[in-house]
mmCIF file of N, CA, C and O in Angstrom:
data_model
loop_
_atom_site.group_PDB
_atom_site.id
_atom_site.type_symbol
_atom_site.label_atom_id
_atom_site.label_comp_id
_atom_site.label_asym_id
_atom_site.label_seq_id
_atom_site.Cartn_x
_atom_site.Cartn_y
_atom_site.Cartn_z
ATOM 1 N N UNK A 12 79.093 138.468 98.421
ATOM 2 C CA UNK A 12 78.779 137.134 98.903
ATOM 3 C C UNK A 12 80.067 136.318 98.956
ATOM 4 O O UNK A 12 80.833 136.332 97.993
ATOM 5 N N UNK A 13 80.303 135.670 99.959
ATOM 6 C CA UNK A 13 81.275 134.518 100.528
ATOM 7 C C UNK A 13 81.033 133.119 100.255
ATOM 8 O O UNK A 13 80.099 132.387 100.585
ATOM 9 N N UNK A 14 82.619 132.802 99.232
ATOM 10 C CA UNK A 14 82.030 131.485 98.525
ATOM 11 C C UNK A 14 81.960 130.627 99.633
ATOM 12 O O UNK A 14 81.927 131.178 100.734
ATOM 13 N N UNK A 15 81.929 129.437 99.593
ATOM 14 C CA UNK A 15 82.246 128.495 100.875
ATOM 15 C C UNK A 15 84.025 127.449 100.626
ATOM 16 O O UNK A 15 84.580 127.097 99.585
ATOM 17 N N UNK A 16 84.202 127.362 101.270
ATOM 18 C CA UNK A 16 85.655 126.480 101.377
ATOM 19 C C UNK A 16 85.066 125.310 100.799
ATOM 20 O O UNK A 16 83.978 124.837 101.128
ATOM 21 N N UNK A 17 85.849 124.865 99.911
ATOM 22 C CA UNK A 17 85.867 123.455 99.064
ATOM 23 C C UNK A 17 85.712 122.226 100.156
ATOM 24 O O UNK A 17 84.847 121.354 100.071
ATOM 25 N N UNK A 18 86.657 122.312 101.145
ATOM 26 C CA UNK A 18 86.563 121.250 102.328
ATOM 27 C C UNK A 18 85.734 121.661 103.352
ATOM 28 O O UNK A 18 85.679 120.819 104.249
ATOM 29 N N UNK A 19 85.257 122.370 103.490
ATOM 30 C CA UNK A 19 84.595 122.404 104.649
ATOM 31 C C UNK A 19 83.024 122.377 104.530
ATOM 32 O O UNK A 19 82.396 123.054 103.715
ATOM 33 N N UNK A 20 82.336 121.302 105.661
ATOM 34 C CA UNK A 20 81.381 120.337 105.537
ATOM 35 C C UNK A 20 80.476 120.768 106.232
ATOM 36 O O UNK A 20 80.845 121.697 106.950
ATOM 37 N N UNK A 21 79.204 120.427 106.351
ATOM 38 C CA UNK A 21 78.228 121.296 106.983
ATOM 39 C C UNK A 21 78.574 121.093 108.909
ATOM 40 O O UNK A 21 78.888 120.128 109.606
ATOM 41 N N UNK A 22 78.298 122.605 109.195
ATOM 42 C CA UNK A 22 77.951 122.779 110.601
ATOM 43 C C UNK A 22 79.979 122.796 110.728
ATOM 44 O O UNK A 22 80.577 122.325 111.695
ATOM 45 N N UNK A 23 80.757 123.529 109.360
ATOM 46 C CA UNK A 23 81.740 123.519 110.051
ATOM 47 C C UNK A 23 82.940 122.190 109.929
ATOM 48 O O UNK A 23 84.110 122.252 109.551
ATOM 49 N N UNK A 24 82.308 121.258 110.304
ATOM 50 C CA UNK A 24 84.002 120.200 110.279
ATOM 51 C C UNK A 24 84.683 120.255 109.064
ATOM 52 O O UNK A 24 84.076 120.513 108.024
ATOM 53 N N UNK A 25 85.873 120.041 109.087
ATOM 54 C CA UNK A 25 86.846 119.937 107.972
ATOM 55 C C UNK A 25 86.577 118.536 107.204
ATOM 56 O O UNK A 25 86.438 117.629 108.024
ATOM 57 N N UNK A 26 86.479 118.162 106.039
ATOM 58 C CA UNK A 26 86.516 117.286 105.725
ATOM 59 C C UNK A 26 87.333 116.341 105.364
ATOM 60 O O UNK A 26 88.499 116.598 105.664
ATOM 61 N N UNK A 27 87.146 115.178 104.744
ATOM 62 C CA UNK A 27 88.169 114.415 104.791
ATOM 63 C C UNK A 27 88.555 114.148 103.815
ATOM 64 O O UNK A 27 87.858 113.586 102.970
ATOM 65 N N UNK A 28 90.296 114.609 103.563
ATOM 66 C CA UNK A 28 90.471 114.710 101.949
ATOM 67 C C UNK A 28 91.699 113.763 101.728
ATOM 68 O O UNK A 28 91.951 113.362 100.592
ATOM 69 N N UNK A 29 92.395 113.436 102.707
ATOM 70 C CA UNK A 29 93.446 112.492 103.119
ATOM 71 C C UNK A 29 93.365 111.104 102.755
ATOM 72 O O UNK A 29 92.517 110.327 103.194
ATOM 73 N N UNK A 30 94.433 110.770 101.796
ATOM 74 C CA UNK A 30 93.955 109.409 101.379
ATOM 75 C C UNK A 30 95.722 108.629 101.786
ATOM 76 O O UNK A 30 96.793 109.235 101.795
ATOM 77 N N UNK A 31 95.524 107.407 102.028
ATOM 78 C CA UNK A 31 97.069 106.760 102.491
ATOM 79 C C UNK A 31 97.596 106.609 101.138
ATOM 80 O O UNK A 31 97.069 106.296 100.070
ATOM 81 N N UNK A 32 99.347 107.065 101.648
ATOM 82 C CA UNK A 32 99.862 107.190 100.212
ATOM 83 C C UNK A 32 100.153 105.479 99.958
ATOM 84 O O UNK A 32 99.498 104.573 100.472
ATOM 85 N N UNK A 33 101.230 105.337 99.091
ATOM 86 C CA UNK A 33 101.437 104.157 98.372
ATOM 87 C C UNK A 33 102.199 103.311 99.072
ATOM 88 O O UNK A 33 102.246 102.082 99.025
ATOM 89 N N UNK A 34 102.854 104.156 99.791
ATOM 90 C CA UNK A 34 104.407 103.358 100.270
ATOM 91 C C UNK A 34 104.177 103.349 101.655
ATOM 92 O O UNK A 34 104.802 102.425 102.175
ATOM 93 N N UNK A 35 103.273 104.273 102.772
ATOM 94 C CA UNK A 35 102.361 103.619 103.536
ATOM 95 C C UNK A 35 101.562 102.039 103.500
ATOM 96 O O UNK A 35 101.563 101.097 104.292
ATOM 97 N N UNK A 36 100.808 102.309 101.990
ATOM 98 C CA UNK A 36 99.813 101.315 101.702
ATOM 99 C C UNK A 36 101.005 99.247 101.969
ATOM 100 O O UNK A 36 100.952 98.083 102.366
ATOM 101 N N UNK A 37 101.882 100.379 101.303
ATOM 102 C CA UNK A 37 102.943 98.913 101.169
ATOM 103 C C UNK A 37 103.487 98.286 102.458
ATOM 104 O O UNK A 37 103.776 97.097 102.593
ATOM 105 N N UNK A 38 103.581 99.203 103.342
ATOM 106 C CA UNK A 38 103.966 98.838 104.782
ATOM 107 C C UNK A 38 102.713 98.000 105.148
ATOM 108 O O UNK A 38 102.731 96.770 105.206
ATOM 109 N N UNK A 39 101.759 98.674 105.360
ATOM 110 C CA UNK A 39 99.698 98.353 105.869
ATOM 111 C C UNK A 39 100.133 96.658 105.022
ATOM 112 O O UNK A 39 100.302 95.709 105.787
ATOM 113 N N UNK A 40 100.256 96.455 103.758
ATOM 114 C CA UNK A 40 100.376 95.111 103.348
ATOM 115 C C UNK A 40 101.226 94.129 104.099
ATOM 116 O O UNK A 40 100.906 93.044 104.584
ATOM 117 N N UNK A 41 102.761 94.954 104.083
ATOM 118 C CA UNK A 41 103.367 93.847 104.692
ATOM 119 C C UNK A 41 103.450 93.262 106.152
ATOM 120 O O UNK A 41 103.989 92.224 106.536
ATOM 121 N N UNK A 42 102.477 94.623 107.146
ATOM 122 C CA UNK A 42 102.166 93.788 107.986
ATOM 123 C C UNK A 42 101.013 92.885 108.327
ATOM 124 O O UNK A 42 100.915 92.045 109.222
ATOM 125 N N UNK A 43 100.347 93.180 107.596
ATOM 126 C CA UNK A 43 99.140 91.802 107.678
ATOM 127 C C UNK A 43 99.579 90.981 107.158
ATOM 128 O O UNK A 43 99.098 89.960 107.650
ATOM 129 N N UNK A 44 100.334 90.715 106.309
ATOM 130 C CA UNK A 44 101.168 89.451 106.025
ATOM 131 C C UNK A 44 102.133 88.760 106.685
ATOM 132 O O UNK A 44 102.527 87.680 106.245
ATOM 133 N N UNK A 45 102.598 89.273 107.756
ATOM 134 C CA UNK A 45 103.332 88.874 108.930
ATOM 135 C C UNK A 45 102.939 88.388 109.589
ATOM 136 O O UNK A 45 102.529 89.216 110.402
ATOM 137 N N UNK A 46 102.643 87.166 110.004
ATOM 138 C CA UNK A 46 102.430 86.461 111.328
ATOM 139 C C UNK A 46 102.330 86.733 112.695
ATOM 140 O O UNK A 46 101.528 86.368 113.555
ATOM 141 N N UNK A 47 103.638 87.687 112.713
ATOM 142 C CA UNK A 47 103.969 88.487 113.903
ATOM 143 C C UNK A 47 103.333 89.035 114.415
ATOM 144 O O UNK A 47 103.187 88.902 115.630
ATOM 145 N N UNK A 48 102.611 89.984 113.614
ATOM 146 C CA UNK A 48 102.447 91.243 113.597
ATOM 147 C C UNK A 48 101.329 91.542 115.141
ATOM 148 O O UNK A 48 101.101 90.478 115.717
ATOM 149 N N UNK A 49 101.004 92.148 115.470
ATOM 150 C CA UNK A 49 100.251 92.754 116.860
ATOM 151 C C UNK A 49 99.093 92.828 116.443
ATOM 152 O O UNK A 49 99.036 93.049 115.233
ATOM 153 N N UNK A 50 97.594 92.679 117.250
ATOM 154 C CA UNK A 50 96.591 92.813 116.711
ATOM 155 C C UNK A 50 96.144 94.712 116.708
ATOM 156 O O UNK A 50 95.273 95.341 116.107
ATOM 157 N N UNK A 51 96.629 94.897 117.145
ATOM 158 C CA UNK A 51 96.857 96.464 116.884
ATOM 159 C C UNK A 51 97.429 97.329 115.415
ATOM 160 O O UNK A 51 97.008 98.231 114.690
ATOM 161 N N UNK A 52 98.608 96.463 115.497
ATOM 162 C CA UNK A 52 99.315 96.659 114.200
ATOM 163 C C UNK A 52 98.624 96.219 113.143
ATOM 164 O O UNK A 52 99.010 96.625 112.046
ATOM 165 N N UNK A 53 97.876 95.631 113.172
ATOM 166 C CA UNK A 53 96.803 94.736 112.027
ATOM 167 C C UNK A 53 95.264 95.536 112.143
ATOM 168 O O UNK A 53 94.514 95.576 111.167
ATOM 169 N N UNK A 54 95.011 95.977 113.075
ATOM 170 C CA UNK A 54 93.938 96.479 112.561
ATOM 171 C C UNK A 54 94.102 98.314 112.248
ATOM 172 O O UNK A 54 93.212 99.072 111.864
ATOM 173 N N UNK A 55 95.481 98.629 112.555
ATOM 174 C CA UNK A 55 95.621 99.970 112.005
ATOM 175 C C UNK A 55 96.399 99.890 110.297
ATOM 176 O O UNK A 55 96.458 100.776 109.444
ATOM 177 N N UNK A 56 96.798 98.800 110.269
ATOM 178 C CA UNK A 56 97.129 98.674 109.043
ATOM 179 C C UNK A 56 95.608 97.830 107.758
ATOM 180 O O UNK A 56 95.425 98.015 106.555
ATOM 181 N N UNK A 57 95.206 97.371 108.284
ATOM 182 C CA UNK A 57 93.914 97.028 107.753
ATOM 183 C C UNK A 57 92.932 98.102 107.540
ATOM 184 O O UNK A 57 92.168 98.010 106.579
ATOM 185 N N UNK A 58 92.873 99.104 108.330
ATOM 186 C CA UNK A 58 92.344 100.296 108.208
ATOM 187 C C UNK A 58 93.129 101.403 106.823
ATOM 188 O O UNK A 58 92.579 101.899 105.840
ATOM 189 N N UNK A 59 94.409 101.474 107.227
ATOM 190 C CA UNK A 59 95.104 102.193 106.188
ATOM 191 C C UNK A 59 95.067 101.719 104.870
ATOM 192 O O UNK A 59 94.925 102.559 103.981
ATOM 193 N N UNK A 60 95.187 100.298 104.511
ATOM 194 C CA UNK A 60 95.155 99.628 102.885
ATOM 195 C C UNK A 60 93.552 100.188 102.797
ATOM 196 O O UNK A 60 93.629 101.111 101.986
ATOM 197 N N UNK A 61 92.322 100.093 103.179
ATOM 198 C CA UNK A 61 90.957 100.335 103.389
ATOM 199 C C UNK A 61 90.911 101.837 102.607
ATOM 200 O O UNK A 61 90.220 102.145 101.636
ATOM 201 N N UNK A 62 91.761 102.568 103.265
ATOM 202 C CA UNK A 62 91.876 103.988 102.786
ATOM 203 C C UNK A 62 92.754 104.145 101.944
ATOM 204 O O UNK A 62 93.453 105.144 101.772
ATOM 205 N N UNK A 63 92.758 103.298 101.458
ATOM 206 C CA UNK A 63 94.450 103.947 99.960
ATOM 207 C C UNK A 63 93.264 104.034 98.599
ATOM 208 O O UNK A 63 92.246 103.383 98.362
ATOM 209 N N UNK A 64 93.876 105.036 97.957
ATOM 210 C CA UNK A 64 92.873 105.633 96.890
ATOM 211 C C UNK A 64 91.384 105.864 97.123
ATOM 212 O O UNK A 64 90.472 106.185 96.361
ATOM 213 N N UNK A 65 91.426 105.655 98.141
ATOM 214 C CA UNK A 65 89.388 106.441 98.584
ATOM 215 C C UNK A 65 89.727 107.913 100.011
ATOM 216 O O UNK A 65 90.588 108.322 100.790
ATOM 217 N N UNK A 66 88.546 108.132 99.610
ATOM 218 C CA UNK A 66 88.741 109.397 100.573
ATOM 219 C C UNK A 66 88.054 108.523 101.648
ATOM 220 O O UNK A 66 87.529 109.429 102.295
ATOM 221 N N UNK A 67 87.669 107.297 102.331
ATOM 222 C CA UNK A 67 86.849 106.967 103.355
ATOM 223 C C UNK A 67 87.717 107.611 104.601
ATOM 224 O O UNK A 67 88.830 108.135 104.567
ATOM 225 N N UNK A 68 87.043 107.444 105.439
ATOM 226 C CA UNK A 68 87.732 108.100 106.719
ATOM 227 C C UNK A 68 87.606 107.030 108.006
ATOM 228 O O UNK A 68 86.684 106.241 108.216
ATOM 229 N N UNK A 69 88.709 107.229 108.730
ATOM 230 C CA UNK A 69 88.781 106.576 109.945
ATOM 231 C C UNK A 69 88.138 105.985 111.153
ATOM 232 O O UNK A 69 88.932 106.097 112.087
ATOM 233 N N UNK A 70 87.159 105.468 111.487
ATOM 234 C CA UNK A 70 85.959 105.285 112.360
ATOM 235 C C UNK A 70 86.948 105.467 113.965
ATOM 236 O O UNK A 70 88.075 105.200 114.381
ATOM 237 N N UNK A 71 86.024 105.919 114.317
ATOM 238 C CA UNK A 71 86.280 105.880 115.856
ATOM 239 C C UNK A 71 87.000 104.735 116.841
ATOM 240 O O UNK A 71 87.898 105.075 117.611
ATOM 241 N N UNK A 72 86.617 103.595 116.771
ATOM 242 C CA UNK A 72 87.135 102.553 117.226
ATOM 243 C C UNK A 72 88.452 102.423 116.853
ATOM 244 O O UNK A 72 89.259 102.387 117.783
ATOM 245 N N UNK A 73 89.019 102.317 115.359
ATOM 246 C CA UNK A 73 90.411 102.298 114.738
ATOM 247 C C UNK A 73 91.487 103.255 115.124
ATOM 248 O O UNK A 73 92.661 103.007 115.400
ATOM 249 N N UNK A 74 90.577 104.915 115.073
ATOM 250 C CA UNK A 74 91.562 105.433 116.011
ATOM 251 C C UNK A 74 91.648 105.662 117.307
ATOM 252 O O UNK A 74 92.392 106.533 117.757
ATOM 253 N N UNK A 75 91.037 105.047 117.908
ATOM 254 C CA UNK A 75 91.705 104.623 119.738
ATOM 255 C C UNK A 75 92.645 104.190 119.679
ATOM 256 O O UNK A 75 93.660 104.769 120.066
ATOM 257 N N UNK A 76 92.629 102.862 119.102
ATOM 258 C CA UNK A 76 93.365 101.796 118.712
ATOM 259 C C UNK A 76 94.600 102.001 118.101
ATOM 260 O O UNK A 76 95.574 101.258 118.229
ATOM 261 N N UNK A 77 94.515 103.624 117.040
ATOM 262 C CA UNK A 77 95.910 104.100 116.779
ATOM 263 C C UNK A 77 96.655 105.002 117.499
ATOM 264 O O UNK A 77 97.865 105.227 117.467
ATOM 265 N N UNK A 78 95.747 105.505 118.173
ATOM 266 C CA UNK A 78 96.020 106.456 119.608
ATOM 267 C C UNK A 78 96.821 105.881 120.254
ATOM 268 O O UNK A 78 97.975 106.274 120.422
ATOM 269 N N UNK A 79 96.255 104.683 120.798
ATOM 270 C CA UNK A 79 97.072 103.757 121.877
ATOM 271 C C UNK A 79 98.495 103.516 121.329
ATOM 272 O O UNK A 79 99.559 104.093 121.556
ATOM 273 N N UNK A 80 98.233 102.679 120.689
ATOM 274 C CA UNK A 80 99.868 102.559 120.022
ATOM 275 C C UNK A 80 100.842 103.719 119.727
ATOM 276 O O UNK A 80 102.022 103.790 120.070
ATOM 277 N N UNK A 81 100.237 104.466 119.142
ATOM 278 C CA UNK A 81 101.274 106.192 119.020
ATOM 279 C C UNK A 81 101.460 106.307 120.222
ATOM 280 O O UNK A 81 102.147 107.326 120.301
ATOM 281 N N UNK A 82 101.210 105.721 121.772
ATOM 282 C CA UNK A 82 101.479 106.173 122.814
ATOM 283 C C UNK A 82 102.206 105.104 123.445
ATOM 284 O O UNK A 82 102.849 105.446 124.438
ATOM 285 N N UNK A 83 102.264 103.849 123.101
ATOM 286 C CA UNK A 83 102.677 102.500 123.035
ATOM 287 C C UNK A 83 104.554 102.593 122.696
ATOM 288 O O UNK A 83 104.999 102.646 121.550
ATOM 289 N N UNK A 84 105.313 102.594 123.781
ATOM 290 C CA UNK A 84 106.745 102.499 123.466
ATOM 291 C C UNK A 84 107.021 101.188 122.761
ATOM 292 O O UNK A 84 107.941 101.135 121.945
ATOM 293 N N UNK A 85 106.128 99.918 123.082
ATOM 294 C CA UNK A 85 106.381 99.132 122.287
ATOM 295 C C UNK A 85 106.613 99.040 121.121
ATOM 296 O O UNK A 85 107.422 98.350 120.499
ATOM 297 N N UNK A 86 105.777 99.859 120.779
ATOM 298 C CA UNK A 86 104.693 99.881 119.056
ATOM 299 C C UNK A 86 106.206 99.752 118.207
ATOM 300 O O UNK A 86 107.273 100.365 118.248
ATOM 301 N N UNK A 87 105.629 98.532 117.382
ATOM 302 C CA UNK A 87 107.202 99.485 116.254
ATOM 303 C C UNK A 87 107.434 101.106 115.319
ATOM 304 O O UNK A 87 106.344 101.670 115.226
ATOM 305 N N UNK A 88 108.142 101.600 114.907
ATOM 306 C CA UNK A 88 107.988 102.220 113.975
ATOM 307 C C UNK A 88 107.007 102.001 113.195
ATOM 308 O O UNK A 88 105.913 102.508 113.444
ATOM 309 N N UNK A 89 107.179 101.290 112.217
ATOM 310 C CA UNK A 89 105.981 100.435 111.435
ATOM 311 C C UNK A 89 104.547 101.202 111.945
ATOM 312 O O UNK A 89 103.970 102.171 111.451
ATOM 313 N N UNK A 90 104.257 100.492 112.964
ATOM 314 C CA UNK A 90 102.760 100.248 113.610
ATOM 315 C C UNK A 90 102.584 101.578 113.490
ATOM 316 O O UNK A 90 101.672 101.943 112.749
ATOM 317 N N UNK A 91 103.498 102.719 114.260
ATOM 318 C CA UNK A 91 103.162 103.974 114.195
ATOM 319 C C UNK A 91 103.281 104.664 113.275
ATOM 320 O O UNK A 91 102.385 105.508 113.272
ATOM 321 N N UNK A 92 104.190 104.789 112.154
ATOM 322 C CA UNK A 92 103.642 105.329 111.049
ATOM 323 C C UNK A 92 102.085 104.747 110.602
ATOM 324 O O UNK A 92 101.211 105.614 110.606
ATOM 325 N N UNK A 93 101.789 103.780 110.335
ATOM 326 C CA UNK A 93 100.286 103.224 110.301
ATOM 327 C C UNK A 93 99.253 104.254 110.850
ATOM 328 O O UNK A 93 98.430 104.956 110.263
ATOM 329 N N UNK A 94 99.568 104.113 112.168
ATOM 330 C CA UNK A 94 98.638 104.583 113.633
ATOM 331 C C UNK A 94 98.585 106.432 113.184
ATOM 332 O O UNK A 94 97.547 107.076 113.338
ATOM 333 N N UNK A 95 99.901 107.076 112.623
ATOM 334 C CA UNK A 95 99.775 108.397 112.374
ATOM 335 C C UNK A 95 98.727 108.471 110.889
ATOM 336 O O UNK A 95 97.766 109.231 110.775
ATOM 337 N N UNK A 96 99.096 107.701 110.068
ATOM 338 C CA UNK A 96 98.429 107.789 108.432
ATOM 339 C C UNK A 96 97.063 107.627 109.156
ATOM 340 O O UNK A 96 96.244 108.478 108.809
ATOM 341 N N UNK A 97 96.681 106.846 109.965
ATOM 342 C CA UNK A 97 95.312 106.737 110.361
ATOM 343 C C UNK A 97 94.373 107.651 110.837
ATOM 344 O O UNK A 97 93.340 108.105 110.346
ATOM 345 N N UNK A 98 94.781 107.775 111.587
ATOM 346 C CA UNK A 98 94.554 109.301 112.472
ATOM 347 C C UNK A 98 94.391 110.333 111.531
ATOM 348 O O UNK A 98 93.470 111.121 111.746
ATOM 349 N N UNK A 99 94.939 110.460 110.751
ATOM 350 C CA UNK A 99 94.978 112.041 109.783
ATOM 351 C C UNK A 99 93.758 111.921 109.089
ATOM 352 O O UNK A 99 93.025 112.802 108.642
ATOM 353 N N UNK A 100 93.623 110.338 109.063
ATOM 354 C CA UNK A 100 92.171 110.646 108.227
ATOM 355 C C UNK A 100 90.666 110.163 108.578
ATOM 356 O O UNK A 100 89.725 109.726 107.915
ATOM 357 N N UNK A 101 90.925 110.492 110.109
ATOM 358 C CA UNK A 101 89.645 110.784 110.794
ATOM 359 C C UNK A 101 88.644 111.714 110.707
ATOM 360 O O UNK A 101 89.100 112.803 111.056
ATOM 361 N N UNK A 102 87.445 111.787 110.391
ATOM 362 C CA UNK A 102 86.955 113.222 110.683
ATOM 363 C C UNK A 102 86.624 113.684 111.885
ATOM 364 O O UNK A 102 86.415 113.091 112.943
ATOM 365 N N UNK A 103 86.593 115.166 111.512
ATOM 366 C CA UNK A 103 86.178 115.701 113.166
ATOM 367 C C UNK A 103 87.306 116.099 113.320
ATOM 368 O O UNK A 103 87.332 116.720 114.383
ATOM 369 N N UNK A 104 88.735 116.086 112.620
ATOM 370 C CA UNK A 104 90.035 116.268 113.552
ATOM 371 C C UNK A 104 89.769 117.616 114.624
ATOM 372 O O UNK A 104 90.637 117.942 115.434
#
């Protein structure tokens, strides 16, 4: 008999074990504290602090939204590290 994989969730998907690290989390802070900041950049970083120390996972809407920007020449660095931490912890990847 075949045990089952620790992560893997019924009907198959991988689960979601990805949590935002610390120094991510610290970026996700300092741009919602920026004025500046893009409403993009704010809601992928609002998403990432959301996920620091929980396993919750990424909803659909958030990662469009980090999609776009990872594709966004604008985007800062910043935004896209955000937009990548986000993404990783979608399910379904």
């Amino acid at each position: 008999m075949h045990k089952r994989h620790p992560t893997k969730a019924i009907g198959g998907i991988m689960g979601n074990n990805e949590k935002t690290s610390k120094p991510v989390a610290t970026k996700a802070s300092n741009v919602l504290s920026n004025p500046a900041s893009s409403k993009a950049a704010k809601t992928v970083a609002a998403s990432a602090l959301a996920q620091a120390g929980t396993s919750k996972a990424t909803s659909a809407k958030v990662a469009t939204v980090a999609a776009k920007a990872l594709d966004d020449g604008r985007s800062s660095k910043t935004t896209k590290t955000l937009a990548g931490s986000v993404l990783t912890q979608k399910k379904g990847k």
